[in-house]
Short mmCIF file of C-alpha atoms in Angstrom, two decimals:
data_model
loop_
_atom_site.label_atom_id
_atom_site.label_comp_id
_atom_site.label_asym_id
_atom_site.label_seq_id
_atom_site.Cartn_x
_atom_site.Cartn_y
_atom_site.Cartn_z
CA MET A 1 18.27 8.39 -27.45
CA SER A 2 19.88 5.21 -26.24
CA PHE A 3 17.52 5.25 -23.13
CA LEU A 4 14.15 4.93 -24.85
CA ARG A 5 16.21 2.55 -27.68
CA ASP A 6 17.60 0.37 -24.61
CA ALA A 7 13.73 0.48 -23.26
CA LEU A 8 12.77 -1.01 -26.81
CA LEU A 9 15.01 -3.21 -26.56
CA VAL A 10 13.60 -4.61 -22.90
CA ALA A 11 10.18 -4.49 -23.85
CA GLY A 12 10.72 -6.77 -27.38
CA LYS A 13 12.81 -9.34 -25.71
CA ASP A 14 9.63 -9.64 -22.96
CA LEU A 15 6.98 -9.53 -26.09
CA ARG A 16 8.73 -11.83 -27.78
CA ILE A 17 9.16 -14.32 -24.94
CA GLU A 18 5.31 -13.62 -24.56
CA ARG A 19 4.78 -14.53 -28.17
CA ARG A 20 7.32 -17.82 -28.06
CA SER A 21 5.41 -19.09 -25.25
CA ARG A 22 1.97 -18.08 -25.33
CA VAL A 23 1.30 -17.66 -21.76
CA ALA A 24 -0.30 -14.34 -21.91
CA LEU A 25 -2.19 -15.70 -24.71
CA GLN A 26 -3.39 -18.98 -23.47
CA GLN A 27 -3.02 -18.49 -19.58
CA ILE A 28 -3.86 -14.69 -18.93
CA ILE A 29 -6.25 -13.45 -21.32
CA PRO A 30 -8.77 -16.98 -20.78
CA PHE A 31 -8.07 -16.12 -16.86
CA GLY A 32 -10.25 -12.70 -17.37
CA GLY A 33 -12.75 -14.50 -19.39
CA VAL A 34 -13.45 -16.85 -16.44
CA VAL A 35 -13.02 -14.04 -14.26
CA VAL A 36 -15.95 -11.75 -16.19
CA MET A 37 -17.70 -15.04 -16.15
CA LEU A 38 -17.70 -15.93 -12.15
CA PHE A 39 -18.93 -12.06 -11.62
CA ALA A 40 -22.38 -13.23 -13.99
CA PHE A 41 -22.58 -16.23 -11.56
CA ALA A 42 -21.72 -13.80 -8.58
CA LEU A 43 -25.14 -11.57 -9.52
CA ASP A 44 -26.95 -14.26 -10.70
CA SER A 45 -26.86 -13.28 -14.22
CA ASP A 46 -28.91 -10.63 -13.59
CA ARG A 47 -29.08 -8.39 -16.64
CA THR A 48 -29.22 -4.96 -14.96
CA LEU A 49 -27.69 -5.42 -12.55
CA LEU A 50 -24.24 -6.45 -14.55
CA HIS A 51 -25.17 -3.76 -17.08
CA GLN A 52 -24.85 -1.55 -14.23
CA ALA A 53 -22.06 -2.95 -12.83
CA ALA A 54 -20.08 -3.70 -16.21
CA PRO A 55 -17.42 -1.10 -16.06
CA GLY A 56 -16.53 -2.01 -12.54
CA LEU A 57 -16.46 -6.03 -12.76
CA PHE A 58 -14.15 -5.33 -16.26
CA TRP A 59 -11.37 -3.42 -14.23
CA ALA A 60 -11.69 -5.82 -11.51
CA ALA A 61 -10.87 -8.41 -14.03
CA VAL A 62 -8.34 -6.44 -15.24
CA LEU A 63 -6.79 -5.69 -12.03
CA LEU A 64 -6.51 -9.78 -11.04
CA ALA A 65 -4.94 -10.12 -14.33
CA VAL A 66 -2.56 -7.57 -14.07
CA LEU A 67 -1.11 -9.56 -11.22
CA LEU A 68 -1.07 -12.76 -13.12
CA ALA A 69 1.00 -10.48 -15.62
CA VAL A 70 3.26 -9.15 -13.49
CA GLY A 71 4.09 -12.21 -11.83
CA ARG A 72 5.20 -13.42 -14.99
CA SER A 73 7.33 -10.69 -16.80
CA PHE A 74 9.36 -11.57 -13.59
CA ALA A 75 9.34 -15.27 -13.37
CA ILE A 76 11.03 -14.91 -17.02
CA GLU A 77 13.91 -13.14 -15.14
CA GLU A 78 14.26 -15.93 -12.09
CA ALA A 79 14.44 -18.87 -14.95
CA ASN A 80 18.33 -19.53 -15.71
CA ARG A 81 19.64 -16.67 -13.57
CA ALA A 82 18.09 -14.09 -16.41
CA ARG A 83 17.81 -11.09 -14.21
CA ASP A 84 21.90 -11.34 -13.76
CA GLY A 85 21.66 -11.27 -17.07
CA LEU A 86 20.12 -8.05 -17.23
CA ARG A 87 21.91 -6.54 -14.43
CA LEU A 88 25.62 -7.06 -16.32
CA SER A 89 23.66 -6.00 -19.42
CA GLY A 90 24.93 -2.70 -19.07
CA LEU A 91 21.22 -1.48 -19.44
CA ASP A 92 20.21 1.70 -17.39
CA GLY A 93 18.18 0.51 -14.40
CA GLY A 94 15.27 3.02 -15.74
CA SER A 95 15.08 1.82 -19.35
CA ILE A 96 14.69 -1.89 -18.14
CA PHE A 97 11.70 -0.76 -16.20
CA LEU A 98 9.91 0.94 -19.20
CA GLY A 99 10.66 -1.49 -21.43
CA LYS A 100 9.66 -4.33 -18.91
CA ALA A 101 6.51 -2.22 -17.88
CA ALA A 102 5.51 -1.12 -22.00
CA ALA A 103 5.31 -5.02 -22.33
CA VAL A 104 3.29 -5.58 -19.77
CA ALA A 105 0.73 -2.62 -20.87
CA VAL A 106 0.96 -4.14 -24.25
CA GLU A 107 -0.25 -7.26 -22.94
CA LEU A 108 -2.80 -5.51 -20.94
CA PHE A 109 -4.49 -3.79 -23.74
CA LEU A 110 -4.96 -6.95 -25.43
CA LEU A 111 -6.01 -8.46 -22.67
CA GLU A 112 -8.57 -5.11 -21.97
CA VAL A 113 -9.99 -5.13 -25.82
CA ILE A 114 -10.81 -9.18 -25.64
CA VAL A 115 -12.22 -9.15 -22.09
CA GLY A 116 -13.88 -5.83 -23.06
CA ALA A 117 -15.60 -7.50 -25.94
CA ALA A 118 -16.53 -10.65 -23.45
CA VAL A 119 -18.11 -7.69 -21.15
CA VAL A 120 -20.52 -5.84 -24.21
CA VAL A 121 -21.69 -9.21 -25.26
CA LEU A 122 -22.36 -11.20 -22.41
CA TYR A 123 -23.23 -8.44 -19.47
CA ASP A 124 -25.44 -6.46 -22.62
CA VAL A 125 -23.29 -3.19 -22.68
CA SER A 126 -23.68 -0.77 -25.87
CA VAL A 127 -20.70 0.67 -26.23
CA ARG A 128 -20.19 4.81 -26.21
CA GLY A 129 -17.59 7.78 -25.84
CA ALA A 130 -15.15 5.58 -27.55
CA VAL A 131 -12.56 8.58 -27.19
CA VAL A 132 -13.21 8.80 -23.22
CA LEU A 133 -12.77 5.08 -22.92
CA LEU A 134 -9.81 5.10 -24.88
CA CYS A 135 -8.42 7.42 -22.82
CA ALA A 136 -9.31 6.12 -20.08
CA ALA A 137 -7.73 3.06 -20.58
CA VAL A 138 -4.55 4.09 -22.13
CA ALA A 139 -3.71 6.00 -18.81
CA ALA A 140 -5.14 3.01 -16.57
CA THR A 141 -2.93 0.77 -18.36
CA VAL A 142 -0.02 2.83 -17.97
CA GLY A 143 -0.42 2.97 -14.50
CA LEU A 144 -1.22 -0.72 -13.47
CA ALA A 145 1.75 -1.72 -15.51
CA ALA A 146 4.10 1.14 -14.35
CA THR A 147 2.84 0.05 -10.55
CA GLY A 148 2.89 -3.63 -11.15
CA THR A 149 6.61 -3.72 -12.32
CA VAL A 150 7.52 -1.65 -9.69
CA TYR A 151 6.42 -4.03 -7.05
CA GLY A 152 7.37 -6.90 -9.13
CA VAL A 153 10.96 -6.07 -8.77
CA LEU A 154 10.58 -5.05 -5.20
CA ALA A 155 9.10 -8.56 -4.33
CA GLY A 156 11.07 -10.27 -7.08
CA GLY A 157 13.44 -13.19 -5.68
CA LEU A 158 11.95 -13.26 -2.51
CA ARG A 159 10.37 -16.51 -1.31
CA ALA A 160 6.70 -15.57 -0.93
CA ARG A 161 6.85 -13.39 -3.75
CA GLU A 162 4.04 -15.04 -5.04
CA THR A 163 1.60 -14.31 -2.42
CA LEU A 164 2.97 -11.06 -1.40
CA LEU A 165 2.51 -9.36 -4.91
CA PRO A 166 -1.44 -9.37 -4.91
CA LEU A 167 -1.03 -7.72 -1.22
CA LEU A 168 1.39 -5.03 -2.38
CA VAL A 169 0.05 -4.26 -5.59
CA LEU A 170 -4.16 -4.24 -4.89
CA PRO A 171 -3.94 -1.16 -2.54
CA ALA A 172 -1.85 0.96 -4.51
CA VAL A 173 -3.34 0.62 -7.50
CA THR A 174 -6.96 1.39 -5.91
CA PRO A 175 -7.19 4.73 -7.55
CA VAL A 176 -6.99 3.41 -10.95
CA MET A 177 -10.03 1.02 -10.26
CA LEU A 178 -11.82 3.85 -8.97
CA GLY A 179 -11.22 6.31 -11.71
CA ALA A 180 -10.93 3.79 -14.19
CA THR A 181 -14.03 2.62 -13.26
CA ARG A 182 -15.92 6.02 -12.34
CA SER A 183 -15.33 7.45 -16.44
CA PHE A 184 -15.97 4.31 -18.10
CA GLN A 185 -19.40 4.35 -16.12
CA ALA A 186 -19.45 7.93 -17.38
CA ALA A 187 -18.54 7.24 -20.81
CA LEU A 188 -21.38 4.70 -20.90
CA ASP A 189 -23.82 6.71 -19.32
CA GLY A 190 -23.69 8.93 -21.97
CA THR A 191 -21.80 11.59 -20.34
CA PRO A 192 -18.23 11.69 -21.01
CA GLY A 193 -17.90 15.59 -19.82
CA ASP A 194 -18.22 13.72 -15.97
CA ALA A 195 -15.44 11.80 -17.02
CA TRP A 196 -12.41 13.93 -17.51
CA PRO A 197 -11.64 14.37 -14.00
CA TRP A 198 -11.31 10.96 -13.79
CA VAL A 199 -8.92 10.55 -16.45
CA GLN A 200 -6.62 13.26 -15.09
CA LEU A 201 -6.52 11.49 -12.39
CA LEU A 202 -5.41 8.54 -14.44
CA THR A 203 -3.07 10.63 -15.88
CA ALA A 204 -1.10 11.78 -12.75
CA PHE A 205 -0.94 8.40 -10.98
CA ALA A 206 0.42 6.79 -14.41
CA VAL A 207 3.11 9.94 -14.56
CA LEU A 208 3.75 9.58 -11.17
CA ALA A 209 4.13 5.52 -11.16
CA VAL A 210 6.44 5.47 -14.32
CA ALA A 211 8.57 8.70 -13.18
CA ALA A 212 9.24 6.68 -9.61
CA GLY A 213 9.52 3.40 -11.47
CA THR A 214 12.13 4.63 -13.33
CA VAL A 215 14.14 6.03 -10.25
CA ALA A 216 13.85 3.25 -8.58
CA PHE A 217 13.75 0.42 -10.48
CA GLY A 218 17.81 0.41 -11.24
CA PRO A 219 18.53 0.08 -7.30
CA LEU A 220 16.13 -2.58 -6.60
CA LEU A 221 17.65 -4.58 -10.01
CA GLU A 222 20.86 -4.74 -7.97
CA GLU A 223 22.22 -7.05 -5.19
CA ALA A 224 22.40 -5.04 -1.63
CA MET B 1 14.86 6.04 32.20
CA LYS B 2 12.67 3.65 30.43
CA ARG B 3 10.77 3.16 33.65
CA LEU B 4 10.33 6.62 34.07
CA PHE B 5 8.85 7.68 30.69
CA LEU B 6 6.29 4.43 31.07
CA ALA B 7 5.14 6.09 34.52
CA THR B 8 4.52 9.12 32.60
CA THR B 9 2.76 7.87 29.80
CA VAL B 10 0.67 5.28 32.20
CA VAL B 11 -0.27 8.82 34.46
CA SER B 12 -0.76 10.87 31.33
CA LEU B 13 -3.03 7.90 30.02
CA GLY B 14 -5.40 7.66 33.23
CA VAL B 15 -5.22 11.78 34.01
CA THR B 16 -6.64 11.18 30.10
CA ALA B 17 -9.59 8.25 30.73
CA VAL B 18 -10.48 10.60 33.84
CA PHE B 19 -11.05 13.70 31.81
CA ALA B 20 -12.66 11.74 29.31
CA LEU B 21 -14.95 9.90 31.08
CA TRP B 22 -16.30 12.13 33.73
CA VAL B 23 -14.99 15.31 33.13
CA THR B 24 -16.45 16.25 29.92
CA PRO B 25 -19.94 16.56 28.98
CA PRO B 26 -21.78 14.34 26.50
CA ARG B 27 -22.90 15.74 23.67
CA ALA B 28 -26.09 15.51 21.95
CA ASP B 29 -25.25 15.58 18.08
CA GLN B 30 -22.69 13.12 18.76
CA GLY B 31 -24.42 10.07 20.32
CA PHE B 32 -24.28 11.57 23.94
CA ASP B 33 -21.71 9.30 25.36
CA ALA B 34 -19.99 8.03 22.37
CA VAL B 35 -18.77 11.09 21.64
CA ARG B 36 -16.15 9.87 24.36
CA LEU B 37 -14.81 8.01 21.62
CA LEU B 38 -13.36 11.51 20.46
CA TYR B 39 -10.59 11.03 22.63
CA LEU B 40 -9.16 7.58 21.27
CA HIS B 41 -10.57 7.82 17.89
CA ALA B 42 -8.97 11.29 17.02
CA PRO B 43 -5.77 10.60 19.29
CA THR B 44 -5.21 7.30 17.41
CA ALA B 45 -5.58 8.43 14.10
CA TRP B 46 -2.92 11.38 14.85
CA ILE B 47 -0.36 8.35 15.96
CA ALA B 48 -1.23 6.61 12.80
CA TYR B 49 -0.41 9.33 10.76
CA LEU B 50 2.99 10.16 13.02
CA ALA B 51 3.89 6.77 13.07
CA PHE B 52 3.88 6.37 8.88
CA GLY B 53 6.09 9.94 8.97
CA VAL B 54 8.30 8.27 10.89
CA THR B 55 8.58 5.42 9.15
CA ALA B 56 9.24 7.10 5.64
CA LEU B 57 11.95 9.45 7.48
CA ALA B 58 13.90 6.73 8.51
CA SER B 59 13.44 4.85 5.22
CA LEU B 60 14.91 8.33 3.63
CA LEU B 61 17.40 8.13 6.08
CA TRP B 62 18.16 4.41 5.32
CA LEU B 63 18.51 5.17 1.73
CA PHE B 64 20.88 8.32 1.70
CA PRO B 65 23.89 6.66 1.84
CA ARG B 66 25.89 9.09 4.26
CA THR B 67 23.44 8.37 7.19
CA ARG B 68 22.59 5.02 6.36
CA SER B 69 22.46 2.82 9.16
CA ALA B 70 20.79 -0.34 10.50
CA THR B 71 19.10 1.49 12.97
CA TRP B 72 16.73 3.44 10.74
CA ASP B 73 15.92 0.39 9.44
CA LEU B 74 14.70 -1.33 12.44
CA LEU B 75 13.00 2.20 13.67
CA ALA B 76 11.05 2.66 10.32
CA GLY B 77 9.97 -1.16 10.61
CA ALA B 78 8.77 -0.78 14.58
CA SER B 79 6.90 2.41 13.58
CA ALA B 80 5.54 0.95 11.25
CA GLU B 81 4.06 -1.93 13.13
CA VAL B 82 2.51 0.69 15.75
CA GLY B 83 1.41 2.32 12.87
CA VAL B 84 -0.41 -0.70 11.53
CA VAL B 85 -2.09 -1.47 15.47
CA PHE B 86 -3.15 2.14 15.76
CA THR B 87 -4.59 2.36 12.37
CA GLY B 88 -6.81 -1.07 13.00
CA LEU B 89 -7.80 1.02 16.39
CA THR B 90 -8.64 4.04 14.32
CA LEU B 91 -10.55 1.92 11.68
CA VAL B 92 -12.77 -0.34 14.42
CA LEU B 93 -13.12 2.85 17.20
CA GLY B 94 -14.35 5.15 14.14
CA SER B 95 -16.66 2.53 13.07
CA LEU B 96 -18.40 2.30 16.64
CA TRP B 97 -18.79 5.41 17.03
CA GLY B 98 -20.53 6.33 13.17
CA ARG B 99 -23.17 3.24 14.17
CA PRO B 100 -24.66 5.32 17.14
CA THR B 101 -23.81 8.76 15.07
CA TRP B 102 -24.39 7.98 11.25
CA GLY B 103 -26.52 4.93 11.37
CA THR B 104 -24.04 2.56 10.13
CA TRP B 105 -20.27 0.83 10.67
CA TRP B 106 -19.17 1.72 7.53
CA GLU B 107 -19.20 4.14 4.93
CA TRP B 108 -17.33 4.44 1.65
CA ASP B 109 -16.33 8.10 2.23
CA ALA B 110 -13.10 9.21 1.16
CA ARG B 111 -11.48 9.42 4.51
CA LEU B 112 -12.42 6.12 5.62
CA THR B 113 -11.91 4.37 2.27
CA THR B 114 -8.20 6.28 1.95
CA THR B 115 -7.72 5.26 6.02
CA ALA B 116 -8.51 1.22 4.79
CA ILE B 117 -6.40 1.44 1.90
CA LEU B 118 -3.38 3.10 4.05
CA PHE B 119 -4.38 0.25 6.45
CA PHE B 120 -3.68 -2.76 4.03
CA LEU B 121 -1.02 -0.62 2.04
CA TYR B 122 1.34 -0.80 5.96
CA LEU B 123 0.03 -4.51 6.16
CA GLY B 124 1.84 -5.28 2.78
CA TYR B 125 5.03 -2.96 3.99
CA LEU B 126 4.76 -5.35 7.37
CA ALA B 127 4.70 -8.65 4.79
CA LEU B 128 7.70 -7.50 2.72
CA ARG B 129 9.69 -6.95 6.19
CA ARG B 130 9.55 -10.64 7.14
CA THR B 131 10.25 -12.21 4.17
CA GLY B 132 13.46 -13.39 4.99
CA THR B 133 16.91 -11.87 3.08
CA THR B 134 19.55 -10.10 4.38
CA ALA B 135 19.30 -7.38 5.77
CA ASP B 136 20.65 -4.86 3.52
CA GLU B 137 18.56 -6.28 1.14
CA ARG B 138 15.31 -5.66 3.28
CA GLY B 139 16.49 -2.43 4.10
CA LYS B 140 16.37 -1.20 0.41
CA ARG B 141 13.12 -2.76 -0.61
CA SER B 142 11.37 -1.98 2.66
CA ALA B 143 12.24 1.76 2.47
CA ILE B 144 10.79 2.06 -1.34
CA ALA B 145 8.23 0.22 0.17
CA ALA B 146 7.66 2.60 2.74
CA LEU B 147 8.08 5.78 0.49
CA ILE B 148 5.63 4.54 -1.96
CA ALA B 149 2.98 3.79 0.89
CA PHE B 150 3.48 7.19 2.39
CA ALA B 151 2.03 9.03 -0.64
CA ASP B 152 -1.74 8.00 1.01
CA VAL B 153 -0.82 9.91 4.16
CA PRO B 154 -1.98 13.13 2.80
CA VAL B 155 -4.24 12.35 0.41
CA SER B 156 -6.30 10.56 3.85
CA TYR B 157 -5.62 13.67 5.78
CA LEU B 158 -6.66 16.29 3.40
CA SER B 159 -9.65 13.80 2.06
CA VAL B 160 -11.96 15.56 4.24
CA THR B 161 -11.05 18.83 2.92
CA TRP B 162 -10.58 17.96 -0.84
CA TRP B 163 -14.11 16.06 -1.22
CA GLN B 164 -17.26 16.16 0.67
CA THR B 165 -17.61 13.46 3.32
CA LEU B 166 -19.54 12.45 5.69
CA HIS B 167 -16.62 12.18 7.88
CA GLN B 168 -16.21 15.81 9.78
CA GLN B 169 -13.33 18.67 8.93
CA GLY B 170 -10.53 18.69 11.03
CA THR B 171 -11.35 19.34 14.65
CA VAL B 172 -8.41 21.76 15.47
CA PHE B 173 -6.33 21.94 12.32
CA ASN B 174 -9.76 22.90 9.94
CA GLU B 175 -9.09 25.95 7.15
CA ARG B 176 -9.75 28.68 9.80
CA LEU B 177 -7.79 27.24 11.98
CA SER B 178 -10.40 27.87 15.09
CA VAL B 179 -10.62 24.87 17.54
CA LYS B 180 -14.26 24.00 17.40
CA ILE B 181 -14.64 22.61 20.72
CA ASP B 182 -14.22 24.42 23.63
CA GLY B 183 -12.92 24.04 27.45
CA SER B 184 -12.98 20.44 28.90
CA MET B 185 -13.03 18.85 25.58
CA ALA B 186 -10.56 20.80 24.43
CA PHE B 187 -8.43 20.16 27.12
CA THR B 188 -9.18 16.38 27.19
CA LEU B 189 -8.24 16.32 23.34
CA VAL B 190 -4.67 17.34 23.58
CA ALA B 191 -4.16 15.42 26.89
CA ALA B 192 -5.21 12.62 24.79
CA VAL B 193 -2.63 13.60 22.03
CA VAL B 194 -0.14 13.93 24.48
CA SER B 195 -0.75 10.58 26.31
CA PHE B 196 -1.12 8.93 23.26
CA THR B 197 2.13 10.31 21.50
CA LEU B 198 4.12 9.11 24.63
CA LEU B 199 2.51 5.72 24.48
CA TYR B 200 3.51 5.61 20.77
CA GLY B 201 6.86 6.46 22.12
CA TYR B 202 6.93 3.80 24.33
CA LEU B 203 6.12 1.28 22.23
CA VAL B 204 8.56 2.15 19.25
CA LEU B 205 11.40 2.12 21.73
CA GLU B 206 10.56 -1.48 23.26
CA ARG B 207 9.70 -2.63 19.75
CA PHE B 208 13.19 -1.40 18.19
CA GLU B 209 15.22 -3.03 21.90
CA LEU B 210 13.77 -6.27 20.79
CA ALA B 211 14.48 -5.96 16.79
CA GLN B 212 17.76 -5.26 17.75
CA LEU B 213 18.18 -8.23 19.99
CA GLU B 214 16.59 -10.39 17.05
CA GLU B 215 19.08 -9.11 14.58
CA GLY B 216 21.88 -9.97 17.44
CA ARG B 217 20.89 -13.10 18.01
CA GLU B 218 20.59 -14.24 14.31
CA ALA B 219 24.09 -12.70 14.17
CA ARG B 220 25.20 -14.95 16.84
CA GLU B 221 23.31 -18.14 15.59
CA LEU B 222 24.86 -17.83 12.50
CA GLU B 223 28.66 -17.25 13.79
CA ARG B 224 28.10 -20.71 15.86
CA ALA B 225 26.61 -22.71 13.33
CA ILE B 226 29.91 -21.88 11.56
CA ALA B 227 32.12 -22.19 14.21
CA GLU B 228 30.40 -25.91 14.77
CA ARG B 229 30.82 -26.71 11.28
CA VAL B 230 34.42 -26.03 11.38
CA ARG B 231 34.90 -27.69 14.59
CA ALA B 232 33.05 -30.96 12.78
CA GLU B 233 35.40 -30.66 9.83
CA HIS B 234 38.22 -30.58 11.70
CA VAL B 235 36.93 -33.84 13.71
CA GLU B 236 36.35 -35.57 10.42
CA VAL B 237 39.53 -34.54 8.87
CA ALA B 238 41.90 -35.21 12.12
CA PRO B 239 41.86 -39.24 11.37
CA VAL B 240 42.72 -39.08 8.19
#
């Protein structure tokens, strides 16, 4: 059980840093809000169009925020050579991965709640099928956080990591974008039955991403 | 040896071109003469899958401690480069073929979408390779990235069987394993696949040798720089 305890330790560390620095709260979440507003401008604030496209726009905003959250999660390891500290801590690579991914997932949840509220108000969406929405959001968020964290360490410490990360992460999470959008669409349309295959896809993706990350993170953190 | 390889490739491509352009018949249901794009589009798609398969295999061999060697890393990179070019060609040629037969340049169907994702996944892989770090560090990071990206290859290949797509199902490797075209068309398609595979082999060989030369040059330049530095310090120290 020390594996999970170590993961909690790392997650606690990252969340404590975020609570004190307030980067997630004061930069990443407002960024999500701005994106939601920009989409409304792009569609000329056409109410019916916004209403129809709301699930996709919501997840597009979340996907862009994932890039910031992951970038931030590894930026704190670059400062003061914290990465070396993490490496020397004796913690298992897999548990470090789970901890960092969990911290990113918690931040994303918070973001989804706030951005989701903005979407409901600004795009005139009435919330239906709460159970489906919640299940889809949990599975999608875990998948996004895990994939982002794998690529975060993959690009970590490289010269062009800020520009490399989006190119690596976004194509890899397209199944999440598709699955989350479709299941949200089905739930909001009042046909939650159609959403379950997509929730299954999201869950399978999340399981694979967590498994891959747990295996690959340790070797990637080590210096070759 | 390499010349012979190149000559064989050129001859087989020439034979394929003759068959594709003059011997095979046009087809009314596939945009008449546009059907000839089949002999380019299907082989380029096959090469893309083959190239990424080779990259994944070479990456595995690099990651496995017993078989680790710089050769596998360079081979993985060379094959992925050729693969990205052929994926791009597949998309462009498919788009050109789609216009007369489907009436649209692009359709968001499962095969097209997964192939487009494949293109971007491996563009990211190539970008990761170029970030300028040590050879070992590059080998490790890119090998893991290659294995993750390869997950999309079977999805793309099987997408036409899994989902209802506008894109047709496999012409040769379909569920019943029955070849759906006959005579000169089937022969030309096989000839095209063989000659494009030869072309792939030749391109990867060239690219691999170039990568080896690049690596060698970097090592030599580093040695020279160190030697110059040592000499310079020696000269400075001498008067004291």
